[in-house]
PDB file of C-alpha atoms and ligand atoms in Angstrom:
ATOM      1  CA  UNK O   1     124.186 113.221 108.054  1.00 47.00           C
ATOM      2  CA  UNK O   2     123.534 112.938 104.180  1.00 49.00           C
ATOM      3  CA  UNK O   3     126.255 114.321 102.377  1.00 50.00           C
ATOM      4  CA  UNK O   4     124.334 115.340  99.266  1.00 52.00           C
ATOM      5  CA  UNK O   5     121.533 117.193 101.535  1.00 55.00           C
ATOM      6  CA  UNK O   6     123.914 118.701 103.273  1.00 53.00           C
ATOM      7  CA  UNK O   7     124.691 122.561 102.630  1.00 49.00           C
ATOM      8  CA  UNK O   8     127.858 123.425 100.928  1.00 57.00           C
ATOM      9  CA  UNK O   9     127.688 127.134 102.244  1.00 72.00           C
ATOM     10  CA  UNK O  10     127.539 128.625 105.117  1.00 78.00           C
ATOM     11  CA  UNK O  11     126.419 132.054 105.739  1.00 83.00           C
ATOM     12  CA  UNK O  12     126.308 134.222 109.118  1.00 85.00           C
ATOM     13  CA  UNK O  13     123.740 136.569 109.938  1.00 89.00           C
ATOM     14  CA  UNK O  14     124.687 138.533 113.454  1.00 91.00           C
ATOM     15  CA  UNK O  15     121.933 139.752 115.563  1.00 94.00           C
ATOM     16  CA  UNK O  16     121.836 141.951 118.498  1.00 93.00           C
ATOM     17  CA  UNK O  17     119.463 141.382 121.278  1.00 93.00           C
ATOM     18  CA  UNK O  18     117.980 144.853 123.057  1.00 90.00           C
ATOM     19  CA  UNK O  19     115.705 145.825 125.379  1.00 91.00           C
ATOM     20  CA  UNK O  20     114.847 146.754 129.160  1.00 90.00           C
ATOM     21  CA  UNK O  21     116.869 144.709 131.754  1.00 88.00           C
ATOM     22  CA  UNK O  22     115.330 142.012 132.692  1.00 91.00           C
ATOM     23  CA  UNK O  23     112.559 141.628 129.923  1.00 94.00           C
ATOM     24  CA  UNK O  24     114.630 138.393 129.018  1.00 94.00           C
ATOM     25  CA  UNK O  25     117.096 138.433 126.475  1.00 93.00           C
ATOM     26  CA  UNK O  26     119.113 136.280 127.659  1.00 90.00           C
ATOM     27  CA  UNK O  27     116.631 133.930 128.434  1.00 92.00           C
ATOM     28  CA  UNK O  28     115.164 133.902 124.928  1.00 95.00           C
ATOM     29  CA  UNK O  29     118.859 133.414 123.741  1.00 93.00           C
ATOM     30  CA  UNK O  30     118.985 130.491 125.758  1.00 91.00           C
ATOM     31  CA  UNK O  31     115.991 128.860 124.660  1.00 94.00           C
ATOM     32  CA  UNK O  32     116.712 129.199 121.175  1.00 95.00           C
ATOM     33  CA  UNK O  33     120.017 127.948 121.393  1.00 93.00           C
ATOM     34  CA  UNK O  34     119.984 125.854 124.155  1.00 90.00           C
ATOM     35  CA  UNK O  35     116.833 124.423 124.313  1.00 91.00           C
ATOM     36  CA  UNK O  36     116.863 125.018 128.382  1.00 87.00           C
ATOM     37  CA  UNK O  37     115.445 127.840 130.839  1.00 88.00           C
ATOM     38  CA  UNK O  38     116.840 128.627 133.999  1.00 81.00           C
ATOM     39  CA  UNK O  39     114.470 130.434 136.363  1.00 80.00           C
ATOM     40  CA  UNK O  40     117.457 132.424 137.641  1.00 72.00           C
ATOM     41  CA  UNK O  41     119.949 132.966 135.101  1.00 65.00           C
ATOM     42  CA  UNK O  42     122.160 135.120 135.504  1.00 61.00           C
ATOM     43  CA  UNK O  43     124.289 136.735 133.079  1.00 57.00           C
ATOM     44  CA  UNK O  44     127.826 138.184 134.062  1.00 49.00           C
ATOM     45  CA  UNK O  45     128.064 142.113 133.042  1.00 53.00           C
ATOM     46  CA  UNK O  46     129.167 142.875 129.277  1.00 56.00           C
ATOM     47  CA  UNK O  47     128.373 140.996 126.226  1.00 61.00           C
ATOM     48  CA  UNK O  48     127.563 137.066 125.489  1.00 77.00           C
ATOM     49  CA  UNK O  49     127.935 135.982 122.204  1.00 81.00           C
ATOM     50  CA  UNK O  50     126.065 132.672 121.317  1.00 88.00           C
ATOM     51  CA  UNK O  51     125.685 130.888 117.747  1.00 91.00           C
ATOM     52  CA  UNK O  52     123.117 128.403 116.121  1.00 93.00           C
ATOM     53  CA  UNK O  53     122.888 127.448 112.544  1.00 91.00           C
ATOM     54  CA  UNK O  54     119.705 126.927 110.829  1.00 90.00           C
ATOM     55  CA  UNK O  55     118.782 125.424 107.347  1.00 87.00           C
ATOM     56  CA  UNK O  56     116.746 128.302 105.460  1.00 83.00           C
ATOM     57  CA  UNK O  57     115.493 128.083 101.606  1.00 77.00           C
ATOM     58  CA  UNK O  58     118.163 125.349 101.225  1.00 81.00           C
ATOM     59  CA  UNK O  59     120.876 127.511 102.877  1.00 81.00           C
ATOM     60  CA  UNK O  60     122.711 127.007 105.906  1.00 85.00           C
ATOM     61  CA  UNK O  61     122.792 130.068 108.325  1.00 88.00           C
ATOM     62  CA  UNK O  62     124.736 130.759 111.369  1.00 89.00           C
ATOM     63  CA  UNK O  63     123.076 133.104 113.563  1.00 92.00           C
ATOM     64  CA  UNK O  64     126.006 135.053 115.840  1.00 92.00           C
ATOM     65  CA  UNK O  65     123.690 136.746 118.385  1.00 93.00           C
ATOM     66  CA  UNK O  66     124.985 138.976 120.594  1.00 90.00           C
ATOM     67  CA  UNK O  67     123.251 139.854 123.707  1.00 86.00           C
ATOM     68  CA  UNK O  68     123.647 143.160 125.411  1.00 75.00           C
ATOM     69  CA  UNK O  69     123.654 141.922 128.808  1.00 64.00           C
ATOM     70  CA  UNK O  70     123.593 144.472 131.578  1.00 60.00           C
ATOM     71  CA  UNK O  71     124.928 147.125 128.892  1.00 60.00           C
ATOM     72  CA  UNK O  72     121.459 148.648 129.167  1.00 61.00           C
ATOM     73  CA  UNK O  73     122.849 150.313 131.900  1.00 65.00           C
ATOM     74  CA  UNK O  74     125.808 151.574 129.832  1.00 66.00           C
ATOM     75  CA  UNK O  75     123.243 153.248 127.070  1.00 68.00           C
ATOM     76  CA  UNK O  76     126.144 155.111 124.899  1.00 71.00           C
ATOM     77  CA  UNK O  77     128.616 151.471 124.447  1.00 69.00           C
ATOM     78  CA  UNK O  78     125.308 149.704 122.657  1.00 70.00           C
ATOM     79  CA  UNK O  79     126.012 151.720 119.186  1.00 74.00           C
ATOM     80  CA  UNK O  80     129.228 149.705 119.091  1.00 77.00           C
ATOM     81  CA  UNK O  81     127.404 146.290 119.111  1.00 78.00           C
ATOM     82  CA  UNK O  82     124.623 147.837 116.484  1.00 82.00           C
ATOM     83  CA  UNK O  83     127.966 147.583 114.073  1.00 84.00           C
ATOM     84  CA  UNK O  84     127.992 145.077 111.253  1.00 88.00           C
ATOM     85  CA  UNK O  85     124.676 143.524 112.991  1.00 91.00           C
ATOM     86  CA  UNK O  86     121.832 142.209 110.199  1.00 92.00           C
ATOM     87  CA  UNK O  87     119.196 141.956 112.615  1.00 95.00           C
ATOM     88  CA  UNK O  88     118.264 142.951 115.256  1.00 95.00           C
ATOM     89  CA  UNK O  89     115.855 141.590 118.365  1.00 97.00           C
ATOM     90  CA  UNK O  90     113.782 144.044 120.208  1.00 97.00           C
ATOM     91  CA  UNK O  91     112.414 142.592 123.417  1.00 97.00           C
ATOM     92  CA  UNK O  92     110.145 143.772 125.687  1.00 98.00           C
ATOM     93  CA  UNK O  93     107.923 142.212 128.555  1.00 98.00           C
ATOM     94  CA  UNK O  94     104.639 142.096 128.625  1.00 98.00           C
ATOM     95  CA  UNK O  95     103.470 142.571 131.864  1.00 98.00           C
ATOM     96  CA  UNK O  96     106.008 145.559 132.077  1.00 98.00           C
ATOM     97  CA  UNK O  97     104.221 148.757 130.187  1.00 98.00           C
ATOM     98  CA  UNK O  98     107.481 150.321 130.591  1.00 97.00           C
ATOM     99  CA  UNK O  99     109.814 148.050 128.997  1.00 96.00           C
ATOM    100  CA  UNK O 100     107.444 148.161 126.009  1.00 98.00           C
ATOM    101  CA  UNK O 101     107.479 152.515 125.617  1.00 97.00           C
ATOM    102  CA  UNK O 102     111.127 151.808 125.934  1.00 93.00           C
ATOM    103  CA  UNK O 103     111.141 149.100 123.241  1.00 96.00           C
ATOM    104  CA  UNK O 104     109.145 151.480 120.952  1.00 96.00           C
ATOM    105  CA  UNK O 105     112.587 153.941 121.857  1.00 92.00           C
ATOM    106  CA  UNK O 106     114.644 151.167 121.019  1.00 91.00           C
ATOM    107  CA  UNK O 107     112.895 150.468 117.446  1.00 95.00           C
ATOM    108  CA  UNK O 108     113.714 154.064 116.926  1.00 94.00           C
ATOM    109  CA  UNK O 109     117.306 154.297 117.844  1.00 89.00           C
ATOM    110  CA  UNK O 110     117.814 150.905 115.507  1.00 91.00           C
ATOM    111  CA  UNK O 111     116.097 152.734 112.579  1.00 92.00           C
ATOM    112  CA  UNK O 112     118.267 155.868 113.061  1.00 89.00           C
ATOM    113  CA  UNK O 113     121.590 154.620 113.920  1.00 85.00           C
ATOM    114  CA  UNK O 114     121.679 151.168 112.681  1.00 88.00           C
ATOM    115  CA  UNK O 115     122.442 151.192 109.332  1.00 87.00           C
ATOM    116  CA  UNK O 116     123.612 147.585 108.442  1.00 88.00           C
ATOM    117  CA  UNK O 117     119.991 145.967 110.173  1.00 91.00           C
ATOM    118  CA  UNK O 118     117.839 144.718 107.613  1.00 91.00           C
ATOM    119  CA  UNK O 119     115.620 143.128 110.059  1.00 95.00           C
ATOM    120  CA  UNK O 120     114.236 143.774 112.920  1.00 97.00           C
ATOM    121  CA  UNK O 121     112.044 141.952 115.212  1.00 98.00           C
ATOM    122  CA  UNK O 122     109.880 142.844 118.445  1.00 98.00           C
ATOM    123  CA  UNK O 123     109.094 139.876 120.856  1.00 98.00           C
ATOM    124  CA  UNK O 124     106.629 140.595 123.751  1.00 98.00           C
ATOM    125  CA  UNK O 125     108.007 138.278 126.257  1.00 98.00           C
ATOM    126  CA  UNK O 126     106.575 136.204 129.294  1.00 98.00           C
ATOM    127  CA  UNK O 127     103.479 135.264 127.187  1.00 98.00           C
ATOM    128  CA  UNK O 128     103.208 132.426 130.238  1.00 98.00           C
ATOM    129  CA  UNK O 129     102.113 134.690 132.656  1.00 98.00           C
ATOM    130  CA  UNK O 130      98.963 136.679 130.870  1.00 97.00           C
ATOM    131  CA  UNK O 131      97.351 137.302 134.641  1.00 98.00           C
ATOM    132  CA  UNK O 132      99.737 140.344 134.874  1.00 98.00           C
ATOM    133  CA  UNK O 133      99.960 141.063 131.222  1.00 98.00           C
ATOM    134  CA  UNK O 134      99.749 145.207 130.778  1.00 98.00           C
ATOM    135  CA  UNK O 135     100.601 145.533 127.086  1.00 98.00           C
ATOM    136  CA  UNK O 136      97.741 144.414 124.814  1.00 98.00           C
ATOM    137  CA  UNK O 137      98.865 142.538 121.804  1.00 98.00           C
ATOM    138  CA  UNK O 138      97.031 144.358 119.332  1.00 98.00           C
ATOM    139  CA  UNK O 139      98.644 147.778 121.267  1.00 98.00           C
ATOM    140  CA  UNK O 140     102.313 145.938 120.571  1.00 98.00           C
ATOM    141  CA  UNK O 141     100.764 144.405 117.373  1.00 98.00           C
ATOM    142  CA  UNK O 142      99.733 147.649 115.392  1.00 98.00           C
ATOM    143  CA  UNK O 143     103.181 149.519 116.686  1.00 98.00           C
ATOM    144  CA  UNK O 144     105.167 146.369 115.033  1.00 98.00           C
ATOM    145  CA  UNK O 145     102.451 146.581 111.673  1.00 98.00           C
ATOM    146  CA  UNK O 146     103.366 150.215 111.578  1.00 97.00           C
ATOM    147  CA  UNK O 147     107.116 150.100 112.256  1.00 97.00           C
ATOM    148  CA  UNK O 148     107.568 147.583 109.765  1.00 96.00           C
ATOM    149  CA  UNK O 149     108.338 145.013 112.439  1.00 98.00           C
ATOM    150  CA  UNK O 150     108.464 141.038 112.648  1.00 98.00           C
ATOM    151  CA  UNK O 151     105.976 140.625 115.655  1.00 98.00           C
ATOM    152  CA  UNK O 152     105.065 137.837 118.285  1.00 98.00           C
ATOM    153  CA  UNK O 153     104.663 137.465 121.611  1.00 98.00           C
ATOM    154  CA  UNK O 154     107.272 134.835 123.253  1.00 98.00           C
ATOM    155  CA  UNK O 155     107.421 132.566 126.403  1.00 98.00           C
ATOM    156  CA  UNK O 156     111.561 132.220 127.000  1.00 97.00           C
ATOM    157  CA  UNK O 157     109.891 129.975 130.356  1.00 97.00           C
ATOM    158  CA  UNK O 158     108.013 127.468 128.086  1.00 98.00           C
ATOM    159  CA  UNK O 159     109.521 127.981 124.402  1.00 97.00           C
ATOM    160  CA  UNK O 160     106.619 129.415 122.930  1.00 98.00           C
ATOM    161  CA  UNK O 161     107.076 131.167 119.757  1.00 98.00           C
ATOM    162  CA  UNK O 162     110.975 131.268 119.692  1.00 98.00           C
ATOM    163  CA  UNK O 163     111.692 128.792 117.068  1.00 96.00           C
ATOM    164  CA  UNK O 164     108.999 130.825 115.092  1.00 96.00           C
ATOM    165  CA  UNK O 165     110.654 133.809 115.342  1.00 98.00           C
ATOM    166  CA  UNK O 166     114.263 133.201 114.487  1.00 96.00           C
ATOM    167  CA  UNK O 167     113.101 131.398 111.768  1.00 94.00           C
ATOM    168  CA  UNK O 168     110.792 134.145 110.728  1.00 95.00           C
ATOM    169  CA  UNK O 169     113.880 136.793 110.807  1.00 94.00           C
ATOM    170  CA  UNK O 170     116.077 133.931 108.853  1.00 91.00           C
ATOM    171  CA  UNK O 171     113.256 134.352 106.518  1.00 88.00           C
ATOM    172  CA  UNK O 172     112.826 138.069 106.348  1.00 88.00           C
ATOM    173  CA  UNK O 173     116.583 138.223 106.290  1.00 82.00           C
ATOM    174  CA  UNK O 174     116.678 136.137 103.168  1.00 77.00           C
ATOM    175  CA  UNK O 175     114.148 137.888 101.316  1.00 77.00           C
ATOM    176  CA  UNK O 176     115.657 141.399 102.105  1.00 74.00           C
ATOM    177  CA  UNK O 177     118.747 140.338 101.050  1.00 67.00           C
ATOM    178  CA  UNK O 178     120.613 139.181  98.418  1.00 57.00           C
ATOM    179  CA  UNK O 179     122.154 136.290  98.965  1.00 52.00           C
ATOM    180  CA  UNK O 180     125.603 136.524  98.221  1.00 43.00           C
ATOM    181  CA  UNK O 181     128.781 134.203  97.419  1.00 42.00           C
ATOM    182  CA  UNK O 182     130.468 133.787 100.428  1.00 50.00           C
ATOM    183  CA  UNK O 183     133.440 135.124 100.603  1.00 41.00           C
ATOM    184  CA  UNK O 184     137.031 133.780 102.682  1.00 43.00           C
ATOM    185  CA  UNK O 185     137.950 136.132 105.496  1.00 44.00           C
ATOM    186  CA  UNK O 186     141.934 135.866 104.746  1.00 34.00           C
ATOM    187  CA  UNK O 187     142.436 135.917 109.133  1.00 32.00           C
ATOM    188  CA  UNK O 188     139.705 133.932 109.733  1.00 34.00           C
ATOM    189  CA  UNK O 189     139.387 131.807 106.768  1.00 31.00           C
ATOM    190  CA  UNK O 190     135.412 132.456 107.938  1.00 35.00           C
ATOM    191  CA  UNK O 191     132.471 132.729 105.299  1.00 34.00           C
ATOM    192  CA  UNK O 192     130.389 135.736 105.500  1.00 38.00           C
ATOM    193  CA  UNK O 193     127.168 136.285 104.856  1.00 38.00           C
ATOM    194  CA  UNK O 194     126.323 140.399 104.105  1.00 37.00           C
ATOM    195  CA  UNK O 195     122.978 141.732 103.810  1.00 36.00           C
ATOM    196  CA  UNK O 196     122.110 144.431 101.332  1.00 34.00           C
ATOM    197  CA  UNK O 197     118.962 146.521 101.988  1.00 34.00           C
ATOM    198  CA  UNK O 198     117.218 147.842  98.991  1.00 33.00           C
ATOM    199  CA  UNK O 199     118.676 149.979  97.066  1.00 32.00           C
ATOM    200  CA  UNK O 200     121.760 150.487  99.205  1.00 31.00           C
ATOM    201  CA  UNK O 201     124.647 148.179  97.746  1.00 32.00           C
ATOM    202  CA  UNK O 202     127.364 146.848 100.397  1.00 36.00           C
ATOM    203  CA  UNK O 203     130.829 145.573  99.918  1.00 35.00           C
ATOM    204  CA  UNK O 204     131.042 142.126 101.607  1.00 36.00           C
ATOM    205  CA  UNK O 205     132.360 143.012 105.244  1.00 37.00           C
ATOM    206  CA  UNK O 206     135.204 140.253 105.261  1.00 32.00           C
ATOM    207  CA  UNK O 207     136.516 142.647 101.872  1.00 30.00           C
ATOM    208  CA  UNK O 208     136.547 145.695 103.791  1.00 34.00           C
ATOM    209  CA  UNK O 209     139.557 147.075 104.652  1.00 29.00           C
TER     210      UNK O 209
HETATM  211  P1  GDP V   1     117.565 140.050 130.507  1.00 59.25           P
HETATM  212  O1  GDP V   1     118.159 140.921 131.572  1.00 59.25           O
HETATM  213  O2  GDP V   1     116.678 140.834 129.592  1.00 59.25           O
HETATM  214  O3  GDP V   1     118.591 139.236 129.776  1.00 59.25           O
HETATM  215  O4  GDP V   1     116.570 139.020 131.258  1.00 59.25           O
HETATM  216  P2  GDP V   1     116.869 137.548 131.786  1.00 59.25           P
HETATM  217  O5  GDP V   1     116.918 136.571 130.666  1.00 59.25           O
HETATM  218  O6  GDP V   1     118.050 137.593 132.716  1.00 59.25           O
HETATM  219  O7  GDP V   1     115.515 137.269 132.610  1.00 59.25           O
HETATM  220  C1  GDP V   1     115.142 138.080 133.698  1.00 59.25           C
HETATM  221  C2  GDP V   1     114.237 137.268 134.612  1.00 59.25           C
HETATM  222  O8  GDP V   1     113.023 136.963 133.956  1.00 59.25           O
HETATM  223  C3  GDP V   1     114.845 135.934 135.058  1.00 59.25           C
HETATM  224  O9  GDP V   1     114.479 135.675 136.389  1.00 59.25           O
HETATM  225  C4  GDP V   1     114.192 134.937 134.125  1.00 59.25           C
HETATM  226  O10 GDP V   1     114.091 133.661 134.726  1.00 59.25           O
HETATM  227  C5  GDP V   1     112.811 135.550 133.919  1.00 59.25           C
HETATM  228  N1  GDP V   1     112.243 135.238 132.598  1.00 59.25           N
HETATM  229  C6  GDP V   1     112.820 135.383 131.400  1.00 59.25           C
HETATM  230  N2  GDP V   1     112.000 135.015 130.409  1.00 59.25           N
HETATM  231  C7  GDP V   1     110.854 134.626 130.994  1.00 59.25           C
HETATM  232  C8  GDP V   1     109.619 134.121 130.494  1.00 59.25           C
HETATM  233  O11 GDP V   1     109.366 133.971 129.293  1.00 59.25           O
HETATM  234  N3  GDP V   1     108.651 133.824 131.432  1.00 59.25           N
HETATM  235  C9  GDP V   1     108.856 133.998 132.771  1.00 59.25           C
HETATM  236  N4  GDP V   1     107.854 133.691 133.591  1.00 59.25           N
HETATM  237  N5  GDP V   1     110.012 134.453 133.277  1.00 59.25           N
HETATM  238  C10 GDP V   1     111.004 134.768 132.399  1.00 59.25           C
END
């Protein structure tokens, strides 16, 4: 790689994945990291935490997603992964009408409890199979317009729109937020990347006690 091109800092953005059980979380996470589906995947119970790093507005950042997986179940342990989390991924699937009124419940409980997410995003996945579609984009579209959400619909199957998206909540993230100096996490010697929303100043998580 060229030295001079390549970013000095590196910041971390982490991102929680919710929604419905199988609406495809994981699957999304998968793509986007991995480049690969799998048309059974199966997560084990608990939490999986993946990471990518993307180059945004000259920046490097390290997304730390962490997926929820079978925790839907487990409804009062999900505040706990809300904690410290910039973003946050909404998923629903759209040829499940109920996954998406649960979504919508989801976008609420983010707003109310979550107070460190800057971002968040709603993703209408399995775009690839529009013959049993039940959720209207513009339905899912004017809920996002109104709830201040980053919208698309996503295939996790055939990679549509994922990219797009992380990059788009990179984006968001960077424009809601003030990029900050890293700062060295004295146990982890890791740089952190903290988010400010508007108006409401944060000290930098790795200097909180
Ligand atoms: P999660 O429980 O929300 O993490 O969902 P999973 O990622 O485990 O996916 C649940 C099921 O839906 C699996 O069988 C996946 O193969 C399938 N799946 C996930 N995403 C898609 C998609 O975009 N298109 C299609 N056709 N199937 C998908």
């Amino acid at each position: 790689m060229d030295k001079e091109r390549e970013p000095e800092e590196l910041y971390r953005c982490k991102l929680v994945m919710v929604g419905e059980q199988a609406v495809g979380k994981s699957s999304i996470v998968l793509q986007f990291v991995k480049n690969s589906f799998e048309e059974n995947y199966k997560c084990t119970i608990g939490a999986s935490f993946l990471s990518k790093r993307v180059s945004i507005e000259g920046k490097l950042l390290q997304f730390d997603i962490w997926d929820t997986a079978g925790l839907e179940r487990f409804h009062s342990l999900i505040p706990m992964y809300y904690r410290g989390a910039h973003a946050a991924l909404v998923v629903y699937d759209i040829t499940n009408q109920e996954s998406f009124l649960r979504a919508k419940t989801w976008v609420t409980e983010i707003k109310d409890k979550a107070d460190s997410v800057v971002v968040t995003a709603l993703a209408g996945n399995k775009s690839d199979r529009p013959t049993y579609r039940s959720v209207s984009y513009d339905n899912a579209g004017t809920f996002a317009k109104d709830s201040g959400l980053i919208f698309t619909e996503t295939s996790a199957k055939t990679g549509e729109n994922i990219n797009k998206l992380f990059v788009a909540i990179a984006k968001e993230c960077a424009k809601k937020t003030a990029w900050q100096e890293p700062c060295s996490d004295r146990a982890t010697n890791r740089l952190q990347f903290t988010a400010q929303r508007q108006g409401l100043t944060q000290k930098k998580p790795c200097c909180q006690s």
